[in-house]
Tab-separated table of C-alpha atoms in Angstrom:
chain	number	residue	atom	x	y	z
A	17	MET	CA	105.450	58.236	120.147
A	18	GLN	CA	103.073	60.993	119.068
A	19	ILE	CA	102.214	60.662	115.082
A	20	ASP	CA	102.540	63.915	112.415
A	21	LYS	CA	99.079	63.609	111.678
A	22	LYS	CA	98.362	64.853	107.932
A	23	ASP	CA	95.489	67.420	107.036
A	24	ILE	CA	92.920	64.958	105.512
A	25	ARG	CA	91.659	67.623	103.301
A	26	SER	CA	94.980	67.849	101.311
A	27	LEU	CA	93.709	64.303	99.822
A	28	SER	CA	92.076	64.486	96.742
A	29	LYS	CA	88.860	61.552	96.429
A	30	GLU	CA	90.758	59.324	94.462
A	31	GLN	CA	93.207	59.187	97.290
A	32	LEU	CA	90.978	58.684	100.163
A	33	ARG	CA	89.363	56.081	98.142
A	34	ASP	CA	92.772	54.445	97.932
A	35	PHE	CA	93.338	54.911	101.494
A	36	PHE	CA	90.000	52.915	102.847
A	37	VAL	CA	90.959	49.982	100.236
A	38	SER	CA	94.734	49.971	102.253
A	39	GLN	CA	92.835	49.588	105.598
A	40	GLY	CA	90.242	46.618	103.868
A	41	ASP	CA	87.395	48.484	104.185
A	42	LYS	CA	85.421	49.939	100.861
A	43	ALA	CA	86.606	52.427	98.110
A	44	PHE	CA	82.856	54.161	98.569
A	45	ARG	CA	83.945	55.060	102.157
A	46	GLY	CA	86.031	57.424	100.746
A	47	ASN	CA	83.539	58.978	98.770
A	48	GLN	CA	81.606	59.290	101.696
A	49	VAL	CA	84.259	61.342	103.987
A	50	TYR	CA	84.519	63.738	101.247
A	51	GLU	CA	81.028	64.617	101.163
A	52	TRP	CA	80.973	65.412	104.827
A	53	LEU	CA	84.758	67.067	104.458
A	54	TRP	CA	83.386	69.714	101.498
A	55	ASN	CA	80.041	69.719	100.804
A	56	LYS	CA	78.640	69.415	104.694
A	57	GLY	CA	81.996	71.346	106.161
A	58	ALA	CA	82.693	68.689	108.616
A	59	HIS	CA	85.041	70.072	111.047
A	60	SER	CA	85.746	66.741	113.456
A	61	PHE	CA	85.419	63.347	112.459
A	62	GLU	CA	82.504	62.937	115.397
A	63	ASP	CA	80.353	65.137	112.778
A	64	MET	CA	80.309	62.092	110.108
A	65	SER	CA	77.228	60.054	111.597
A	66	ASN	CA	76.931	57.311	108.881
A	67	LEU	CA	80.074	55.993	109.457
A	68	SER	CA	80.791	53.129	112.414
A	69	LEU	CA	82.233	54.065	115.855
A	70	ALA	CA	85.505	52.629	114.771
A	71	THR	CA	85.661	54.225	111.068
A	72	ARG	CA	86.019	57.533	112.701
A	73	GLU	CA	88.608	56.949	115.685
A	74	MET	CA	90.831	55.343	112.594
A	75	LEU	CA	90.466	58.515	110.913
A	76	ASP	CA	90.914	60.556	114.334
A	77	ALA	CA	94.021	58.459	115.082
A	78	ASN	CA	95.504	58.874	111.367
A	79	PHE	CA	94.510	62.486	110.542
A	80	VAL	CA	93.115	65.762	111.559
A	81	ILE	CA	91.197	68.248	109.764
A	82	ASN	CA	92.837	71.593	110.527
A	83	HIS	CA	89.275	73.942	110.044
A	84	ILE	CA	89.619	77.836	110.843
A	85	LYS	CA	87.885	79.481	114.157
A	86	VAL	CA	85.934	82.670	113.830
A	87	ASP	CA	88.448	83.813	116.538
A	88	SER	CA	86.729	87.440	116.372
A	89	MET	CA	83.164	88.570	115.064
A	90	GLN	CA	82.049	92.687	114.337
A	91	ILE	CA	78.399	92.681	113.341
A	92	SER	CA	77.632	96.568	111.836
A	93	THR	CA	74.921	98.802	111.947
A	94	ASP	CA	73.858	98.073	108.009
A	95	GLY	CA	74.861	93.802	108.582
A	96	THR	CA	77.956	94.160	107.452
A	97	ILE	CA	80.385	90.882	109.179
A	98	LYS	CA	83.845	91.074	110.043
A	99	ASN	CA	85.674	87.987	110.688
A	100	GLY	CA	89.075	87.506	112.457
A	101	VAL	CA	89.773	84.155	111.227
A	102	LYS	CA	92.101	81.903	113.118
A	103	LEU	CA	94.273	79.486	111.780
A	104	HIS	CA	95.163	76.102	112.831
A	105	ASP	CA	99.027	77.660	113.648
A	106	GLY	CA	97.217	80.426	115.676
A	107	LEU	CA	97.911	83.415	112.493
A	108	ILE	CA	94.772	85.277	111.782
A	109	VAL	CA	93.738	86.648	108.519
A	110	GLU	CA	90.643	88.552	107.933
A	111	SER	CA	86.784	87.821	105.895
A	112	VAL	CA	83.712	90.380	105.467
A	113	LEU	CA	80.417	89.789	104.725
A	114	ILE	CA	79.025	92.448	102.645
A	115	PRO	CA	75.279	92.303	102.349
A	116	THR	CA	72.918	94.224	100.402
A	117	GLU	CA	68.699	94.731	99.731
A	118	THR	CA	69.523	91.582	97.029
A	119	ARG	CA	72.588	89.808	97.566
A	120	THR	CA	75.473	89.182	100.218
A	121	THR	CA	78.663	88.822	99.053
A	122	ALA	CA	81.982	87.743	101.217
A	123	CYS	CA	85.320	89.323	101.188
A	124	VAL	CA	88.238	86.489	101.820
A	125	SER	CA	91.719	86.818	102.299
A	126	SER	CA	94.445	84.563	100.025
A	127	GLN	CA	97.985	84.984	102.276
A	128	VAL	CA	99.242	85.665	105.514
A	129	GLY	CA	99.869	89.730	105.276
A	130	CYS	CA	101.191	90.289	101.465
A	131	SER	CA	104.199	90.868	100.178
A	132	LEU	CA	103.792	93.850	98.133
A	133	ASP	CA	104.158	97.197	99.082
A	134	CYS	CA	101.066	99.751	97.967
A	135	GLU	CA	101.932	102.333	100.389
A	136	PHE	CA	97.653	103.427	101.050
A	137	CYS	CA	96.880	99.474	101.771
A	138	ALA	CA	97.270	98.391	105.872
A	139	THR	CA	97.996	95.068	104.882
A	140	ALA	CA	100.709	95.971	102.557
A	141	ARG	CA	102.336	96.942	106.226
A	142	LEU	CA	101.954	93.508	107.832
A	143	LYS	CA	104.982	91.283	106.805
A	144	ARG	CA	103.846	87.818	104.456
A	145	MET	CA	103.999	85.181	106.766
A	146	ARG	CA	102.474	82.060	104.477
A	147	ASN	CA	100.193	81.396	101.488
A	148	LEU	CA	96.656	80.229	102.685
A	149	ASN	CA	95.858	76.614	102.045
A	150	PRO	CA	92.802	75.847	99.623
A	151	ASP	CA	90.677	74.596	102.371
A	152	GLU	CA	91.800	77.567	104.656
A	153	ILE	CA	89.909	79.734	101.574
A	154	TYR	CA	87.124	77.708	101.459
A	155	ASP	CA	86.282	77.381	104.938
A	156	GLN	CA	86.162	81.236	105.044
A	157	VAL	CA	83.583	81.036	101.966
A	158	LEU	CA	81.977	78.459	103.857
A	159	THR	CA	81.324	80.244	107.569
A	160	ILE	CA	79.980	83.707	105.756
A	161	ASP	CA	77.577	81.191	103.478
A	162	GLN	CA	76.327	80.023	107.329
A	163	GLN	CA	76.489	83.684	108.680
A	164	SER	CA	74.821	84.832	105.760
A	165	ARG	CA	71.964	82.113	105.819
A	166	GLN	CA	72.073	83.192	109.682
A	167	ASN	CA	72.016	86.791	109.725
A	168	HIS	CA	70.046	87.522	106.161
A	169	GLY	CA	67.836	84.545	105.637
A	170	HIS	CA	69.339	83.434	102.331
A	171	PRO	CA	72.721	81.926	101.405
A	172	LEU	CA	75.879	83.538	99.881
A	173	SER	CA	75.552	85.012	96.323
A	174	ASN	CA	79.071	86.574	95.425
A	175	ILE	CA	82.743	85.878	96.487
A	176	VAL	CA	85.216	88.573	96.018
A	177	PHE	CA	89.226	87.848	96.147
A	178	MET	CA	90.248	91.402	97.988
A	179	GLY	CA	90.829	90.214	101.634
A	180	MET	CA	94.143	89.782	102.677
A	181	GLY	CA	97.530	89.611	100.276
A	182	GLU	CA	97.524	88.971	96.345
A	183	PRO	CA	95.606	85.910	94.927
A	184	LEU	CA	97.953	85.564	91.769
A	185	MET	CA	100.959	84.985	94.178
A	186	ASN	CA	98.607	82.058	95.502
A	187	TYR	CA	97.920	81.092	92.462
A	188	ASN	CA	97.412	77.257	92.349
A	189	ASN	CA	95.948	77.241	96.222
A	190	VAL	CA	92.807	80.328	94.904
A	191	GLN	CA	92.506	77.906	91.977
A	192	ALA	CA	92.235	75.173	93.886
A	193	ALA	CA	89.950	76.829	96.584
A	194	ILE	CA	87.869	77.970	93.447
A	195	GLU	CA	87.510	74.501	92.338
A	196	LYS	CA	86.404	73.091	95.220
A	197	ILE	CA	83.606	76.137	95.926
A	198	THR	CA	82.436	75.981	92.462
A	199	SER	CA	82.046	72.398	92.499
A	200	GLU	CA	78.664	70.689	92.691
A	201	GLU	CA	80.807	68.583	95.950
A	202	GLY	CA	81.591	71.590	97.062
A	203	LEU	CA	79.610	74.401	97.381
A	204	GLY	CA	78.360	74.329	93.670
A	205	MET	CA	78.697	78.346	93.207
A	206	SER	CA	78.552	79.472	90.096
A	207	PRO	CA	82.353	81.403	89.035
A	208	LYS	CA	80.135	84.171	87.232
A	209	ARG	CA	80.049	85.365	90.551
A	210	ILE	CA	83.269	84.763	91.969
A	211	THR	CA	85.713	88.041	91.430
A	212	VAL	CA	89.532	87.567	91.551
A	213	SER	CA	91.201	90.977	92.158
A	214	THR	CA	95.174	91.715	92.409
A	215	SER	CA	97.638	94.590	92.007
A	216	GLY	CA	98.420	93.837	88.297
A	217	LEU	CA	101.010	90.911	88.005
A	218	PRO	CA	100.652	90.829	83.760
A	219	LYS	CA	102.602	87.244	83.790
A	220	MET	CA	99.743	86.235	85.356
A	221	ILE	CA	97.006	87.461	84.643
A	222	LYS	CA	98.241	86.038	80.827
A	223	LYS	CA	98.082	82.789	82.725
A	224	LEU	CA	94.941	83.109	83.804
A	225	ALA	CA	93.684	83.769	79.965
A	226	ASP	CA	95.510	80.365	79.578
A	227	ASP	CA	94.210	78.402	82.381
A	228	GLY	CA	90.587	79.520	80.793
A	229	VAL	CA	88.889	80.674	83.875
A	230	LYS	CA	85.467	81.279	84.420
A	231	PHE	CA	85.490	84.150	87.060
A	232	LYS	CA	85.961	87.472	86.613
A	233	LEU	CA	88.788	89.487	86.706
A	234	ALA	CA	89.608	92.854	88.388
A	235	VAL	CA	92.800	95.072	88.829
A	236	SER	CA	93.341	97.497	91.379
A	237	LEU	CA	94.479	100.314	88.957
A	238	HIS	CA	94.145	103.131	91.179
A	239	SER	CA	95.885	105.748	88.563
A	240	ALA	CA	96.310	105.242	84.984
A	241	ILE	CA	99.415	107.517	84.846
A	242	GLU	CA	102.797	105.384	85.323
A	243	GLU	CA	104.810	107.819	87.743
A	244	THR	CA	101.684	108.266	89.838
A	245	ARG	CA	101.184	104.365	90.060
A	246	ASN	CA	104.917	103.770	90.906
A	247	ARG	CA	104.566	106.393	93.948
A	248	ILE	CA	101.521	104.529	95.335
A	249	MET	CA	102.435	101.006	94.174
A	250	PRO	CA	106.069	101.075	94.043
A	251	PHE	CA	106.399	96.995	93.048
A	252	THR	CA	104.700	98.114	89.915
A	253	LYS	CA	107.486	99.595	88.609
A	254	SER	CA	108.429	95.831	87.391
A	255	PHE	CA	105.432	95.854	85.597
A	256	PRO	CA	104.154	99.254	83.375
A	257	LEU	CA	100.757	99.850	82.556
A	258	THR	CA	101.934	98.876	79.203
A	259	ASP	CA	102.495	95.070	80.162
A	260	LEU	CA	99.538	95.348	82.068
A	261	ARG	CA	97.389	96.347	78.940
A	262	ASP	CA	99.288	94.098	76.637
A	263	ALA	CA	98.333	91.539	79.398
A	264	LEU	CA	94.494	92.782	79.781
A	265	GLN	CA	94.023	92.768	75.829
A	266	TYR	CA	95.199	89.355	75.891
A	267	TRP	CA	92.813	88.151	78.787
A	268	TYR	CA	90.076	89.414	76.867
A	269	SER	CA	90.932	87.814	73.412
A	270	LYS	CA	90.599	84.614	75.488
A	271	THR	CA	87.845	84.840	77.603
A	272	LYS	CA	85.639	87.808	76.525
A	273	SER	CA	84.948	89.341	80.008
A	274	ARG	CA	85.315	92.143	80.419
A	275	VAL	CA	88.078	93.297	83.330
A	276	THR	CA	86.688	95.366	85.907
A	277	TYR	CA	89.067	98.558	87.737
A	278	GLU	CA	89.110	99.288	91.648
A	279	TYR	CA	90.052	102.855	91.633
A	280	VAL	CA	90.639	105.112	94.890
A	281	ILE	CA	90.556	108.491	94.313
A	282	TRP	CA	92.512	110.166	97.037
A	283	ARG	CA	93.008	114.226	97.597
A	284	ASP	CA	95.936	115.536	95.511
A	285	ILE	CA	97.194	112.726	94.644
A	286	ASN	CA	94.675	111.455	91.457
A	287	ASP	CA	92.066	114.004	91.609
A	288	ASP	CA	92.977	116.231	88.945
A	289	LYS	CA	92.023	116.502	85.402
A	290	ALA	CA	94.988	114.696	83.957
A	291	SER	CA	94.478	111.432	86.451
A	292	ILE	CA	90.917	111.524	85.234
A	293	ASP	CA	91.570	111.934	81.197
A	294	ALA	CA	94.240	109.254	81.502
A	295	LEU	CA	92.047	106.532	83.056
A	296	VAL	CA	89.341	107.004	80.232
A	297	LYS	CA	92.347	106.263	77.730
A	298	PHE	CA	93.199	103.174	79.701
A	299	CYS	CA	89.320	101.926	80.115
A	300	LYS	CA	89.406	102.827	75.933
A	301	TYR	CA	92.282	99.390	75.676
A	302	VAL	CA	89.704	96.593	76.773
A	303	PRO	CA	85.941	96.509	77.492
A	304	CYS	CA	85.696	97.328	81.366
A	305	LYS	CA	83.689	98.832	84.173
A	306	VAL	CA	85.325	101.153	87.107
A	307	ASN	CA	84.372	100.668	90.216
A	308	LEU	CA	85.260	103.998	92.107
A	309	ILE	CA	85.675	102.871	95.513
A	310	GLU	CA	85.626	104.985	98.713
A	311	TYR	CA	88.366	105.213	100.985
A	312	ASN	CA	88.806	104.664	104.637
A	313	PRO	CA	91.902	106.164	106.025
A	314	ILE	CA	94.358	103.826	106.834
A	315	ASP	CA	96.059	107.115	109.216
A	316	ASP	CA	96.174	110.842	109.204
A	317	GLY	CA	99.192	110.327	105.932
A	318	GLU	CA	99.084	111.673	102.898
A	319	PHE	CA	96.195	109.173	101.881
A	320	GLN	CA	92.987	111.240	101.839
A	321	GLN	CA	89.529	110.507	100.264
A	322	ALA	CA	89.304	113.131	97.709
A	323	ASP	CA	85.988	115.267	97.691
A	324	GLU	CA	82.777	114.633	96.048
A	325	ARG	CA	83.647	117.515	93.303
A	326	ALA	CA	86.271	114.792	92.090
A	327	THR	CA	84.292	111.755	92.400
A	328	ASN	CA	81.495	113.286	90.031
A	329	SER	CA	84.124	114.858	87.984
A	330	TYR	CA	85.184	111.130	87.131
A	331	ILE	CA	82.050	109.877	86.419
A	332	ALA	CA	80.939	112.430	84.224
A	333	ALA	CA	84.219	111.652	82.154
A	334	LEU	CA	83.775	108.149	82.510
A	335	GLU	CA	80.215	108.068	81.130
A	336	LYS	CA	80.608	111.095	78.349
A	337	ASN	CA	82.552	107.914	77.180
A	338	ASP	CA	80.287	105.332	77.425
A	339	ILE	CA	82.371	103.916	80.144
A	340	THR	CA	80.229	102.296	82.718
A	341	VAL	CA	81.288	103.427	86.158
A	342	VAL	CA	79.844	102.572	90.057
A	343	VAL	CA	80.549	104.575	93.418
A	344	ARG	CA	80.914	101.499	95.947
A	345	ARG	CA	80.869	103.165	99.181
A	346	SER	CA	82.215	101.706	102.614
A	347	ARG	CA	80.427	99.190	104.537
A	348	GLY	CA	80.542	98.869	107.869
A	349	LYS	CA	82.206	101.449	109.282
A	350	ASP	CA	81.490	101.422	112.919
A	351	ILE	CA	83.157	98.341	112.995
A	352	ASP	CA	86.139	99.545	110.524
A	353	ALA	CA	85.218	96.841	108.347
A	354	ALA	CA	86.375	97.543	104.770
A	355	CYS	CA	86.848	94.771	102.864
A	356	GLY	CA	90.829	93.613	102.379
A	357	GLN	CA	93.569	95.842	100.726
A	358	LEU	CA	91.645	98.957	101.588
A	359	ALA	CA	91.218	97.789	104.959
A	360	ASN	CA	91.434	99.880	108.329
A	361	LYS	CA	92.716	97.321	110.587
A	362	SER	CA	91.984	97.170	113.646
């Protein structure tokens, strides 16, 4: 009879120590295995070279390591790398390495598909299959760190949760993954270099604040006019801008960390003066910065990138009101590798 093996990375260090004691071995073996799994990123028990053959065979008889596999990889002329990541059950998600001259950023997924219904988002057209486990999120980061070292000569510097899925609808697993990523027993990255992007779930934003998280928060806003936001992001009818505003004010009161608004300007949707004025007003509720994002159209429909004049009008109005604004140009256009929620899907 075939044993249904448990993924060993679902065990805590304490549980691993207890397992070895139950097998008549020393507890410190659990520490060794834990280091191989998280700090060294072992893909198999065979990799654990400081364990005896008998110990490795015993682990193999009882557990599996459901490590992700890079099923496809495309490298852009600008150095961007797009990964099609295959999970242990055959499902596919995407992660992207985004380089600049001074750093590399990992854009990672948190769900297979998405349960939200943002009209402009390719992932929203995919049915949400399941949440990613903490180790599957961790593996994306570890893989991109290795790609950064191999292709750009330095380790990964930043992480953004802007890939497939809504991170705050996979709250516990995202939190657990970040704990591993920032732990000295994991990748040891600073939480200040991690940004979690949400489409705007007020209750969960408040929970982040109550939990005292140290990473940064970004909100996919795209319009500060209720009617417009509801049209392009229909689920927000249940989460009005007043609730979002209150949640962000609560976030700042607890964390003293400014919010980043992710904002795409579309032709004939939010490229008018009323939209600009509404954004400026909304930005005054809490300290913030605005990322104006270049859009990659997913088809020939209503969502098309606005012209440069609209972008310049937004920049001028925001800067006039002392609001920090940055224009994020799309990367990896030749391989269709825009990050995450705004991504073209091949």
